Amino acid sequence: METSDSQSVYSEVVEDPLHDLGNDELLKLLEETLRGNEVLITETQMFEKFLQRVDPRDGPLSSISGSITQRSDKTLSRLRSRARSSAMDKSLKLTAEQKCDIAQREIEELRDEINLLKDNSEKVLDTLKAIMEESDMRLSEMKKDSYEFERDIVKGSINYRTHKVVAEKCIRYFEDKLRTRDALIEKLRLKNAQLKVQKKKLMMQLRQKEEMGEVLNEVDFNQLKIENQQYLEKIDERNQDLLRLKLMAGNTLQVLNSYKKKLLTLTKESERLKSEITSRQDMDSRIQAETAIAEAERTKAEQMNKKLRKQLNNFKVPSVMDYVIEKSNMYDLQKKLKSWERKVDIAEMALKTHRKTWEQMQLKNPINNNWRSMMEV
């Protein structure tokens, strides 16, 4: 009865909190539990990789186990008893520092693996590039040899009677090719021997440096890496300064071009103004000359005006009767002039008639004509 009562109480204690929660809260609790499970799975996988890589009896795992065993003697006894029975204590967990240490080691291992894979891939890539270059060179050489064989042997040495290639020329062609290939092989062999000798010299120099202690150790190498990093940072700063100066130079060049355009427009405007000034100066000179002429004419006009004013002051107007008498006399003289003009016209007409009669009389009398001709002579 006591066990049943304890089980019922335990079930009520366990089941009551879930019954009190709503659907949203249960869903949220489920999501948090799933996320926690994913984190635990990731940590478990990482720890398994760490155990597979490291021997549990030495290295960082021993320090971890040592730190764990130092927590309490009771925990150590539990670990020993459960190690014998091959069972794990679920309450035993790694600390955050130990997890960070394992994660840091795993990151370093992954970084080393990535660098190794990167180096291997670069080597494979270089090898493939070299193979491609070699295949391209061989392909070009084969095309060149095929073209030369087609040009020199096939087209140039065909027997017109049998329509076949002459064997002697073909054999001679291949012998020449073999001789050139042997010469190239000998040349490459000599170059290879020279490179081997150079390699031996370099290896001897390196061995001498190692014996003399001139080889860089890890500390010097790390120091050189730090200095190299500092120099790279300085180079980046200088590059940034150079980029900024280039931008400033570009802006300055744009401003300079704008000022050049303004200067060009101002020079054109200046030339236009100069031409306008010269035209205005010519116009001014002409106006001054005309002004001098007008001034002279004005002085003459003033003198004439003074004379006319003097005459006007000394002028006396005749009386009206004198004007009427003079006007009537003028009318009388005009009438007499018209009468005399008529008389002159009548006299001219009479003269013309008398001349015509005289000429007719001369034509009728030949003596008068002879006399007239003698007189003309």
Coordinates of C-alpha atoms in Angstrom, one line a residue:
M1 CA 0.0 0.0 0.0
E2 CA 2.8 2.4 0.8
T3 CA 4.4 1.7 -2.6
S4 CA 1.1 2.2 -4.4
D5 CA 0.5 5.5 -2.5
S6 CA 4.0 6.7 -3.3
Q7 CA 3.6 5.9 -7.0
S8 CA 0.2 7.7 -7.1
V9 CA 1.8 10.7 -5.4
Y10 CA 4.7 10.6 -7.8
S11 CA 2.4 10.4 -10.8
E12 CA 0.4 13.3 -9.5
V13 CA 3.5 15.3 -9.0
V14 CA 4.8 14.5 -12.5
E15 CA 1.6 14.8 -14.4
D16 CA 0.1 17.9 -12.7
P17 CA 2.5 20.5 -14.3
L18 CA 1.8 19.2 -17.9
H19 CA -2.0 19.3 -17.3
D20 CA -1.7 22.8 -16.1
L21 CA 0.1 24.0 -19.3
G22 CA -1.8 25.1 -22.4
N23 CA -1.2 24.0 -26.0
D24 CA 1.0 27.0 -26.9
E25 CA 3.1 26.5 -23.8
L26 CA 3.5 22.8 -24.5
L27 CA 4.5 23.6 -28.1
K28 CA 7.0 26.1 -26.9
L29 CA 8.4 23.6 -24.3
L30 CA 8.6 20.9 -27.1
E31 CA 10.5 23.3 -29.4
E32 CA 13.0 24.2 -26.6
T33 CA 13.4 20.4 -25.8
L34 CA 14.1 19.7 -29.5
R35 CA 16.6 22.5 -29.7
G36 CA 18.3 21.2 -26.5
N37 CA 18.4 17.7 -28.0
E38 CA 20.0 19.0 -31.2
V39 CA 22.7 20.8 -29.1
L40 CA 23.3 17.7 -27.1
I41 CA 23.5 15.6 -30.3
T42 CA 26.1 18.0 -31.7
E43 CA 28.1 18.0 -28.5
T44 CA 28.0 14.2 -28.4
Q45 CA 29.2 13.9 -32.0
M46 CA 32.0 16.3 -31.3
F47 CA 33.0 14.4 -28.1
E48 CA 32.9 11.1 -30.0
K49 CA 35.3 12.5 -32.6
F50 CA 37.5 13.8 -29.9
L51 CA 37.6 10.4 -28.2
Q52 CA 38.4 8.7 -31.5
R53 CA 41.3 11.1 -32.1
V54 CA 42.8 11.2 -28.6
D55 CA 44.0 8.4 -26.4
P56 CA 42.0 8.5 -23.1
R57 CA 45.1 7.6 -21.0
D58 CA 47.1 10.7 -22.0
G59 CA 46.6 14.1 -23.5
P60 CA 43.8 16.5 -22.9
L61 CA 41.3 13.7 -22.0
S62 CA 43.4 12.7 -18.9
S63 CA 43.3 16.4 -17.8
I64 CA 39.6 16.4 -18.3
S65 CA 39.1 13.2 -16.4
G66 CA 41.6 14.4 -13.7
S67 CA 39.6 17.6 -13.3
I68 CA 36.4 15.5 -13.1
T69 CA 37.9 13.2 -10.5
Q70 CA 39.0 16.1 -8.4
R71 CA 35.5 17.3 -8.0
S72 CA 34.8 14.7 -5.2
D73 CA 36.0 11.3 -4.0
K74 CA 32.4 10.1 -4.2
T75 CA 32.3 10.9 -8.0
L76 CA 35.6 9.0 -8.5
S77 CA 34.2 5.9 -6.8
R78 CA 31.1 6.1 -9.0
L79 CA 33.2 6.4 -12.1
R80 CA 35.4 3.4 -11.2
S81 CA 32.4 1.2 -10.3
R82 CA 30.5 2.1 -13.4
A83 CA 33.6 1.7 -15.6
R84 CA 33.8 -1.9 -14.4
S85 CA 30.1 -2.5 -15.2
S86 CA 30.4 -0.5 -18.5
A87 CA 27.6 1.9 -17.5
M88 CA 27.6 5.7 -17.7
D89 CA 26.4 8.1 -15.1
K90 CA 23.7 10.3 -16.6
S91 CA 24.3 13.0 -14.0
L92 CA 28.0 13.3 -14.9
K93 CA 28.5 16.3 -17.3
L94 CA 31.4 18.2 -18.8
T95 CA 31.9 21.8 -17.6
A96 CA 31.7 24.7 -20.0
E97 CA 35.5 25.2 -19.9
Q98 CA 36.0 21.6 -20.9
K99 CA 33.5 21.8 -23.7
C100 CA 35.2 25.0 -25.0
D101 CA 38.5 23.2 -24.8
I102 CA 37.2 20.2 -26.8
A103 CA 35.5 22.6 -29.3
Q104 CA 38.7 24.6 -29.7
R105 CA 40.7 21.5 -30.4
E106 CA 38.2 20.2 -32.9
I107 CA 38.2 23.6 -34.6
E108 CA 42.0 23.5 -34.8
E109 CA 41.9 20.0 -36.2
L110 CA 39.3 20.9 -38.7
R111 CA 41.4 24.0 -39.7
D112 CA 44.4 21.8 -40.1
E113 CA 42.4 19.3 -42.2
I114 CA 41.1 22.2 -44.3
N115 CA 44.6 23.5 -44.8
L116 CA 45.8 20.1 -45.7
L117 CA 42.9 19.5 -48.1
K118 CA 43.6 23.0 -49.6
D119 CA 47.3 22.2 -50.1
N120 CA 46.5 18.9 -51.6
S121 CA 43.8 20.4 -53.9
E122 CA 46.3 23.1 -54.9
K123 CA 48.9 20.5 -55.7
V124 CA 46.3 18.5 -57.7
L125 CA 45.2 21.7 -59.5
D126 CA 48.8 22.5 -60.3
T127 CA 49.4 19.0 -61.6
L128 CA 46.2 19.1 -63.7
K129 CA 47.2 22.5 -65.0
A130 CA 50.7 21.2 -65.9
I131 CA 49.0 18.1 -67.6
M132 CA 46.7 20.4 -69.6
E133 CA 49.6 22.7 -70.6
E134 CA 51.6 19.6 -71.7
S135 CA 48.6 18.2 -73.6
D136 CA 48.1 21.6 -75.3
M137 CA 51.7 21.7 -76.2
R138 CA 51.6 18.2 -77.5
L139 CA 48.4 18.9 -79.4
S140 CA 49.9 22.0 -81.0
E141 CA 53.1 20.1 -81.9
M142 CA 51.1 17.3 -83.4
K143 CA 49.0 19.7 -85.5
K144 CA 52.2 21.4 -86.6
D145 CA 53.9 18.1 -87.5
S146 CA 50.7 17.0 -89.3
Y147 CA 50.6 20.3 -91.3
E148 CA 54.3 20.1 -92.2
F149 CA 54.0 16.4 -93.2
E150 CA 50.9 17.2 -95.3
R151 CA 52.7 20.2 -96.9
D152 CA 56.2 18.7 -97.4
I153 CA 55.5 15.0 -98.0
V154 CA 51.9 14.3 -99.0
K155 CA 51.5 17.3 -101.4
G156 CA 55.1 17.7 -102.5
S157 CA 56.2 14.1 -103.1
I158 CA 53.3 12.4 -104.8
N159 CA 54.2 10.3 -107.8
Y160 CA 52.0 11.5 -110.7
R161 CA 52.1 8.1 -112.4
T162 CA 51.2 5.9 -109.4
H163 CA 49.5 8.7 -107.3
K164 CA 51.4 7.4 -104.2
V165 CA 53.8 9.1 -101.8
V166 CA 57.5 8.5 -102.5
A167 CA 58.9 6.2 -99.7
E168 CA 62.4 7.7 -99.8
K169 CA 61.1 11.2 -99.0
C170 CA 58.9 9.9 -96.2
I171 CA 61.7 7.9 -94.6
R172 CA 64.0 10.9 -94.9
Y173 CA 61.4 13.1 -93.2
F174 CA 60.9 10.8 -90.3
E175 CA 64.7 10.4 -89.9
D176 CA 65.1 14.2 -89.7
K177 CA 62.3 14.3 -87.1
L178 CA 64.0 11.6 -85.0
R179 CA 67.3 13.4 -85.2
T180 CA 65.7 16.7 -84.0
R181 CA 63.9 14.8 -81.2
D182 CA 67.2 13.1 -80.1
A183 CA 68.8 16.6 -80.1
L184 CA 66.0 17.9 -77.9
I185 CA 66.3 14.9 -75.6
E186 CA 70.0 15.5 -75.2
K187 CA 69.4 19.2 -74.6
L188 CA 66.8 18.4 -71.9
R189 CA 69.1 15.8 -70.4
L190 CA 71.9 18.3 -70.1
K191 CA 69.5 20.8 -68.5
N192 CA 68.3 18.2 -66.1
A193 CA 71.9 17.4 -65.1
Q194 CA 72.6 21.0 -64.5
L195 CA 69.5 21.4 -62.4
K196 CA 70.5 18.4 -60.3
V197 CA 73.9 19.9 -59.7
Q198 CA 72.3 23.2 -58.7
K199 CA 70.0 21.2 -56.4
K200 CA 72.9 19.5 -54.7
K201 CA 74.6 22.8 -54.2
L202 CA 71.5 24.3 -52.6
M203 CA 71.1 21.2 -50.4
M204 CA 74.7 21.5 -49.3
Q205 CA 74.2 25.2 -48.4
L206 CA 71.1 24.4 -46.5
R207 CA 72.9 21.6 -44.6
Q208 CA 75.8 24.0 -43.8
K209 CA 73.3 26.6 -42.5
E210 CA 71.6 23.9 -40.3
E211 CA 75.0 22.9 -38.9
M212 CA 76.0 26.5 -38.3
G213 CA 72.6 27.2 -36.6
E214 CA 71.5 29.7 -39.1
V215 CA 68.2 27.9 -39.8
L216 CA 65.2 29.6 -38.3
N217 CA 63.5 27.9 -35.4
E218 CA 59.8 28.1 -34.7
V219 CA 60.1 31.2 -32.4
D220 CA 61.9 33.1 -35.1
F221 CA 59.4 31.9 -37.7
N222 CA 56.5 33.0 -35.5
Q223 CA 58.3 36.4 -35.0
L224 CA 58.7 36.7 -38.7
K225 CA 55.1 35.9 -39.2
I226 CA 54.1 38.6 -36.8
E227 CA 56.4 41.1 -38.5
N228 CA 55.0 40.0 -41.8
Q229 CA 51.5 40.6 -40.5
Q230 CA 52.5 44.0 -39.3
Y231 CA 54.0 44.8 -42.6
L232 CA 50.9 43.6 -44.4
E233 CA 48.8 45.8 -42.1
K234 CA 51.1 48.7 -43.0
I235 CA 50.8 47.9 -46.7
D236 CA 47.0 47.8 -46.3
E237 CA 47.2 51.3 -44.7
R238 CA 49.4 52.5 -47.4
N239 CA 47.1 51.1 -50.0
Q240 CA 44.2 52.8 -48.3
D241 CA 46.2 56.1 -48.3
L242 CA 47.1 55.5 -52.0
L243 CA 43.4 54.9 -52.8
R244 CA 42.4 58.0 -50.9
L245 CA 45.1 60.0 -52.7
K246 CA 43.9 58.6 -56.1
L247 CA 40.4 59.7 -55.3
M248 CA 41.7 63.1 -54.3
A249 CA 43.7 63.2 -57.5
G250 CA 40.6 62.3 -59.5
N251 CA 38.5 65.0 -57.8
T252 CA 41.3 67.5 -58.4
L253 CA 41.5 66.5 -62.0
Q254 CA 37.8 66.9 -62.4
V255 CA 38.0 70.4 -60.8
L256 CA 41.0 71.2 -63.0
N257 CA 39.0 70.1 -66.1
S258 CA 36.1 72.3 -65.0
Y259 CA 38.5 75.2 -64.5
K260 CA 40.1 74.6 -67.9
K261 CA 36.6 74.7 -69.5
K262 CA 35.9 77.9 -67.7
L263 CA 39.2 79.3 -68.8
L264 CA 38.5 78.3 -72.4
T265 CA 35.1 80.0 -72.3
L266 CA 36.6 83.1 -70.6
T267 CA 39.5 83.3 -73.2
K268 CA 36.9 83.1 -76.0
E269 CA 34.9 85.8 -74.3
S270 CA 38.0 87.9 -73.9
E271 CA 38.8 87.5 -77.6
R272 CA 35.3 88.5 -78.4
L273 CA 35.5 91.5 -76.1
K274 CA 38.9 92.5 -77.6
S275 CA 37.4 92.4 -81.1
E276 CA 34.4 94.4 -79.9
I277 CA 36.7 96.9 -78.2
T278 CA 38.7 97.4 -81.4
S279 CA 35.5 97.8 -83.4
R280 CA 34.3 100.3 -80.7
Q281 CA 37.6 102.1 -80.9
D282 CA 37.3 102.4 -84.7
M283 CA 33.8 103.6 -84.3
D284 CA 34.9 106.1 -81.7
S285 CA 37.7 107.4 -84.0
R286 CA 35.1 107.8 -86.8
I287 CA 32.7 109.5 -84.5
Q288 CA 35.4 111.9 -83.3
A289 CA 36.3 112.7 -86.9
E290 CA 32.7 113.2 -87.8
T291 CA 32.3 115.3 -84.6
A292 CA 35.2 117.5 -85.7
I293 CA 33.6 117.9 -89.1
A294 CA 30.3 118.7 -87.5
E295 CA 32.0 121.1 -85.1
A296 CA 33.6 122.9 -88.1
E297 CA 30.2 123.0 -89.9
R298 CA 28.7 124.2 -86.7
T299 CA 31.2 127.1 -86.5
K300 CA 30.5 127.9 -90.1
A301 CA 26.8 127.8 -89.5
E302 CA 27.2 130.0 -86.4
Q303 CA 29.2 132.5 -88.5
M304 CA 26.5 132.4 -91.2
N305 CA 23.8 132.8 -88.6
K306 CA 25.6 135.8 -87.1
K307 CA 25.8 137.4 -90.6
L308 CA 22.1 136.6 -91.2
R309 CA 21.2 138.0 -87.8
K310 CA 23.2 141.2 -88.6
Q311 CA 21.4 141.4 -92.0
L312 CA 18.1 140.7 -90.3
N313 CA 18.8 143.5 -87.8
N314 CA 19.7 145.9 -90.6
F315 CA 16.8 144.8 -92.9
K316 CA 14.0 147.2 -93.5
V317 CA 10.7 145.9 -94.8
P318 CA 9.3 147.9 -97.8
S319 CA 5.7 149.3 -97.7
V320 CA 2.7 147.4 -99.0
M321 CA 2.1 149.8 -101.9
D322 CA 5.6 149.3 -103.1
Y323 CA 5.1 145.6 -103.0
V324 CA 1.8 145.9 -105.0
I325 CA 3.4 148.2 -107.6
E326 CA 6.3 145.9 -108.0
K327 CA 4.0 142.9 -108.3
S328 CA 1.9 144.7 -111.0
N329 CA 5.1 145.6 -112.8
M330 CA 6.2 142.0 -112.7
Y331 CA 2.8 140.8 -114.2
D332 CA 3.2 143.5 -117.0
L333 CA 6.8 142.3 -117.7
Q334 CA 5.6 138.7 -117.8
K335 CA 2.9 139.6 -120.4
K336 CA 5.4 141.5 -122.5
L337 CA 7.8 138.5 -122.3
K338 CA 5.0 136.1 -123.5
S339 CA 4.1 138.5 -126.4
W340 CA 7.8 138.8 -127.4
E341 CA 8.1 135.0 -127.2
R342 CA 5.2 134.7 -129.7
K343 CA 6.7 137.2 -132.0
V344 CA 10.0 135.3 -131.9
D345 CA 8.2 132.1 -132.8
I346 CA 6.4 133.8 -135.6
A347 CA 9.7 135.3 -136.9
E348 CA 11.4 131.8 -136.7
M349 CA 8.5 130.3 -138.7
A350 CA 8.8 133.0 -141.3
L351 CA 12.6 132.5 -141.4
K352 CA 12.1 128.8 -142.0
T353 CA 9.7 129.4 -144.9
H354 CA 12.0 132.0 -146.5
R355 CA 14.9 129.4 -146.3
K356 CA 12.8 126.7 -147.9
T357 CA 11.9 129.1 -150.8
W358 CA 15.5 130.2 -151.1
E359 CA 16.8 126.6 -151.3
Q360 CA 14.2 125.8 -153.9
M361 CA 15.3 128.7 -156.0
Q362 CA 18.9 127.6 -155.8
L363 CA 18.0 124.1 -156.9
K364 CA 16.2 125.5 -160.0
N365 CA 19.1 127.8 -161.0
P366 CA 22.4 125.8 -161.9
I367 CA 24.6 128.8 -162.2
N368 CA 23.9 129.7 -158.7
N369 CA 24.8 126.1 -157.9
N370 CA 28.1 126.2 -159.6
W371 CA 28.9 129.4 -158.1
R372 CA 27.9 128.0 -154.8
S373 CA 30.2 125.0 -155.3
M374 CA 33.1 127.2 -156.2
M375 CA 32.5 129.3 -153.2
E376 CA 32.6 126.1 -151.1
V377 CA 35.9 125.1 -152.7

